[in-house]
Every structure is written in C-alpha cells, then in structure tokens.
GROMACS .gro file of C-alpha atoms in nm:
model
  172
    1MET     CA    1   0.000   0.000   0.000
    2LYS     CA    2   0.284   0.234   0.090
    3ARG     CA    3   0.455   0.154  -0.238
    4LYS     CA    4   0.143   0.257  -0.436
    5GLY     CA    5   0.127   0.590  -0.249
    6ILE     CA    6   0.492   0.664  -0.324
    7LEU     CA    7   0.443   0.560  -0.685
    8PHE     CA    8   0.138   0.786  -0.714
    9ILE     CA    9   0.323   1.087  -0.566
   10GLY     CA   10   0.615   1.018  -0.799
   11MET     CA   11   0.384   1.014  -1.102
   12VAL     CA   12   0.220   1.342  -0.996
   13LEU     CA   13   0.559   1.508  -0.954
   14PHE     CA   14   0.681   1.372  -1.286
   15CYS     CA   15   0.370   1.499  -1.468
   16SER     CA   16   0.392   1.842  -1.308
   17VAL     CA   17   0.760   1.876  -1.404
   18ALA     CA   18   0.682   1.761  -1.758
   19MET     CA   19   0.400   2.016  -1.787
   20MET     CA   20   0.621   2.296  -1.664
   21ALA     CA   21   0.875   2.215  -1.933
   22GLN     CA   22   0.623   2.280  -2.211
   23LYS     CA   23   0.629   2.621  -2.374
   24PHE     CA   24   0.320   2.797  -2.501
   25ALA     CA   25   0.265   3.109  -2.707
   26LEU     CA   26  -0.028   3.323  -2.811
   27ILE     CA   27  -0.116   3.503  -3.129
   28ASP     CA   28  -0.394   3.750  -3.194
   29MET     CA   29  -0.520   3.657  -3.539
   30GLU     CA   30  -0.741   3.966  -3.566
   31TYR     CA   31  -0.444   4.191  -3.490
   32ILE     CA   32  -0.226   4.009  -3.743
   33LEU     CA   33  -0.489   4.023  -4.016
   34LYS     CA   34  -0.555   4.395  -3.960
   35ASN     CA   35  -0.186   4.459  -4.025
   36ILE     CA   36  -0.175   4.271  -4.356
   37PRO     CA   37  -0.272   4.496  -4.650
   38ALA     CA   38  -0.373   4.198  -4.868
   39TYR     CA   39  -0.635   4.104  -4.609
   40GLU     CA   40  -0.788   4.453  -4.615
   41MET     CA   41  -0.795   4.450  -4.997
   42THR     CA   42  -0.957   4.106  -4.996
   43ASN     CA   43  -1.222   4.222  -4.750
   44GLU     CA   44  -1.297   4.526  -4.966
   45GLN     CA   45  -1.322   4.308  -5.277
   46LEU     CA   46  -1.559   4.068  -5.098
   47SER     CA   47  -1.767   4.358  -4.967
   48GLN     CA   48  -1.811   4.502  -5.317
   49LEU     CA   49  -1.903   4.163  -5.456
   50SER     CA   50  -2.151   4.109  -5.173
   51LYS     CA   51  -2.315   4.447  -5.239
   52LYS     CA   52  -2.344   4.370  -5.609
   53TRP     CA   53  -2.503   4.032  -5.546
   54GLN     CA   54  -2.731   4.174  -5.276
   55GLY     CA   55  -2.851   4.431  -5.532
   56GLU     CA   56  -2.939   4.153  -5.777
   57VAL     CA   57  -3.136   3.966  -5.510
   58GLU     CA   58  -3.318   4.283  -5.401
   59THR     CA   59  -3.407   4.361  -5.763
   60LEU     CA   60  -3.575   4.022  -5.799
   61GLN     CA   61  -3.756   4.067  -5.467
   62GLU     CA   62  -3.881   4.410  -5.574
   63GLU     CA   63  -4.002   4.268  -5.905
   64ALA     CA   64  -4.197   4.003  -5.713
   65GLN     CA   65  -4.348   4.272  -5.486
   66ASN     CA   66  -4.444   4.487  -5.785
   67MET     CA   67  -4.600   4.185  -5.956
   68TYR     CA   68  -4.802   4.119  -5.640
   69LYS     CA   69  -4.919   4.482  -5.612
   70THR     CA   70  -5.024   4.480  -5.976
   71TYR     CA   71  -5.199   4.150  -5.923
   72GLN     CA   72  -5.391   4.288  -5.626
   73SER     CA   73  -5.505   4.597  -5.818
   74ASP     CA   74  -5.609   4.387  -6.121
   75LEU     CA   75  -5.768   4.111  -5.911
   76VAL     CA   76  -6.131   4.208  -5.977
   77PHE     CA   77  -6.075   4.210  -6.353
   78LEU     CA   78  -5.900   3.873  -6.379
   79SER     CA   79  -6.055   3.541  -6.465
   80ALA     CA   80  -5.981   3.236  -6.250
   81GLU     CA   81  -5.730   3.113  -6.507
   82MET     CA   82  -5.551   3.452  -6.520
   83LYS     CA   83  -5.541   3.468  -6.138
   84THR     CA   84  -5.375   3.127  -6.125
   85LYS     CA   85  -5.117   3.222  -6.390
   86ARG     CA   86  -5.031   3.548  -6.214
   87GLU     CA   87  -5.005   3.378  -5.874
   88GLU     CA   88  -4.774   3.114  -6.021
   89ALA     CA   89  -4.560   3.386  -6.183
   90ILE     CA   90  -4.533   3.574  -5.851
   91VAL     CA   91  -4.443   3.257  -5.661
   92LYS     CA   92  -4.184   3.169  -5.927
   93LYS     CA   93  -4.027   3.516  -5.906
   94GLU     CA   94  -4.010   3.493  -5.525
   95GLN     CA   95  -3.858   3.146  -5.554
   96ASP     CA   96  -3.603   3.277  -5.806
   97ALA     CA   97  -3.505   3.549  -5.559
   98GLN     CA   98  -3.463   3.294  -5.279
   99ASP     CA   99  -3.265   3.060  -5.504
  100LEU     CA  100  -3.033   3.343  -5.610
  101LYS     CA  101  -2.985   3.448  -5.248
  102ARG     CA  102  -2.899   3.089  -5.153
  103GLN     CA  103  -2.665   3.059  -5.454
  104TYR     CA  104  -2.474   3.372  -5.355
  105PHE     CA  105  -2.498   3.376  -4.976
  106GLY     CA  106  -2.579   3.018  -4.871
  107ALA     CA  107  -2.358   2.801  -4.654
  108GLU     CA  108  -2.172   2.673  -4.960
  109GLY     CA  109  -2.260   2.974  -5.177
  110GLU     CA  110  -2.041   3.171  -5.412
  111LEU     CA  111  -1.950   3.431  -5.147
  112TYR     CA  112  -1.831   3.157  -4.911
  113GLN     CA  113  -1.629   2.993  -5.187
  114LYS     CA  114  -1.481   3.323  -5.301
  115ARG     CA  115  -1.388   3.415  -4.943
  116ALA     CA  116  -1.225   3.076  -4.892
  117SER     CA  117  -1.025   3.099  -5.215
  118LEU     CA  118  -0.904   3.453  -5.142
  119MET     CA  119  -0.830   3.400  -4.773
  120LYS     CA  120  -0.660   3.060  -4.798
  121PRO     CA  121  -0.325   3.196  -4.925
  122ILE     CA  122  -0.318   3.459  -4.648
  123GLN     CA  123  -0.409   3.203  -4.381
  124ASP     CA  124  -0.153   2.956  -4.514
  125GLU     CA  125   0.117   3.223  -4.505
  126ILE     CA  126   0.031   3.307  -4.143
  127TYR     CA  127   0.016   2.938  -4.047
  128ASN     CA  128   0.360   2.873  -4.198
  129ALA     CA  129   0.510   3.175  -4.019
  130VAL     CA  130   0.360   3.064  -3.686
  131LYS     CA  131   0.481   2.709  -3.744
  132GLU     CA  132   0.838   2.828  -3.817
  133ILE     CA  133   0.847   3.049  -3.509
  134ALA     CA  134   0.703   2.769  -3.292
  135GLU     CA  135   0.961   2.523  -3.419
  136ASP     CA  136   1.249   2.771  -3.381
  137LYS     CA  137   1.156   2.865  -3.026
  138GLY     CA  138   1.034   2.523  -2.912
  139TYR     CA  139   0.667   2.603  -2.850
  140GLN     CA  140   0.448   2.297  -2.807
  141ALA     CA  141   0.128   2.495  -2.864
  142VAL     CA  142   0.032   2.831  -3.010
  143VAL     CA  143  -0.318   2.950  -2.921
  144ASP     CA  144  -0.517   3.218  -3.101
  145ARG     CA  145  -0.619   3.471  -2.839
  146ALA     CA  146  -0.914   3.589  -3.053
  147SER     CA  147  -1.077   3.247  -3.072
  148ALA     CA  148  -0.978   3.100  -2.735
  149MET     CA  149  -1.305   3.159  -2.552
  150SER     CA  150  -1.199   2.985  -2.234
  151LEU     CA  151  -0.875   3.182  -2.207
  152ILE     CA  152  -0.920   3.410  -1.907
  153PHE     CA  153  -0.574   3.560  -1.879
  154ALA     CA  154  -0.252   3.532  -2.069
  155SER     CA  155   0.068   3.721  -2.016
  156PRO     CA  156   0.156   3.959  -2.300
  157LYS     CA  157   0.508   3.818  -2.275
  158ILE     CA  158   0.399   3.502  -2.458
  159ASP     CA  159   0.216   3.688  -2.739
  160ILE     CA  160   0.415   3.637  -3.060
  161SER     CA  161   0.181   3.829  -3.294
  162ASN     CA  162   0.445   4.093  -3.374
  163GLU     CA  163   0.701   3.821  -3.445
  164VAL     CA  164   0.458   3.665  -3.693
  165LEU     CA  165   0.411   4.003  -3.865
  166ILE     CA  166   0.787   4.051  -3.885
  167LYS     CA  167   0.828   3.699  -4.026
  168LEU     CA  168   0.565   3.784  -4.292
  169GLY     CA  169   0.749   4.105  -4.379
  170TYR     CA  170   0.510   4.347  -4.209
  171SER     CA  171   0.733   4.478  -3.933
  172LYS     CA  172   0.567   4.638  -3.634
   0.00000   0.00000   0.00000
C-alpha cells in the first residue's frame, strides 16, 4: 500500500515537471490580419461583390413585390385562369429570388467559396510563419487569443503576434 502511495506521488511530480517544461505562445489573429494589406484589400473586394449580389437579389424581390401589387389591383378584372397564372408567376419570381440568395450567400454559396479561395493563401502564409516560429523557439502549442473563448488571462510576454508580422514582412 505504501509503495502505491509513493508511486502515485512520484507520477504526480513527474507529470507536473513535464508540464512545466512545455512552452506555449499566443497570437492575436485579428491583430495580425488587420496589419496585412492583402487582407484589407480582400475584405474590400468581398464587400463590393456582396453588395453587387445583394442588389441583384433585391431587384428580384422588388419585381416580385411589384407583380403582387399589380396582381392585387387587377384582381377584380382577372378570370380564375388569369389569377392562377399570375399567382404562379409571382411565386416563381419569389422562388427565383430565394434561389439566387442561396446561390450567392448560402452556406456553400459563391461568397463563401470566393472568401475561402481569397483568404486561404493569407491564412496559409500566417500558419507557416507561426509554425516556423514555434519550431524555432520550441513552442508545443500556439493558441489564437481571438478564438480561445476559455482563455481568461494570458501574459503579453507570450504573445508572438508581432514576431509573426515581422516573419511575414510586415514589421511592427
């Protein structure tokens, strides 16, 4: 029994010493991205594209609304067959607007794909810089301060965001 207690205490001490030997670092991805001009240009390009596509969707929605208003004003003059055709046309126009919105802004829509294709090279460049710094300085883990929700406090001494910017050629 005594042997198990000593073994347990030895394991606890060994684990605590091993944990203390690990080195960690932080980065602030938002800070890094704000200091990369290509990121700002990409965001502007995506914003313009989004506005253009949003205009196309709104145009279709307005056309559907106008068709409905016209339908309502002409309702008393329309035969049953004409009412059905107009209602179908309005529903089709509304569906077209929804389909276009989903095509542009859906979970796997064109905006998502465009953002992914434009951001991937920037993210890869940052990842490679972080990886090089971590390997050079012996960090076992690098945590993004912006996305680490459970991170309550971290010393600014372990923040390597400026080192990443320097490595990328954007000295701070």
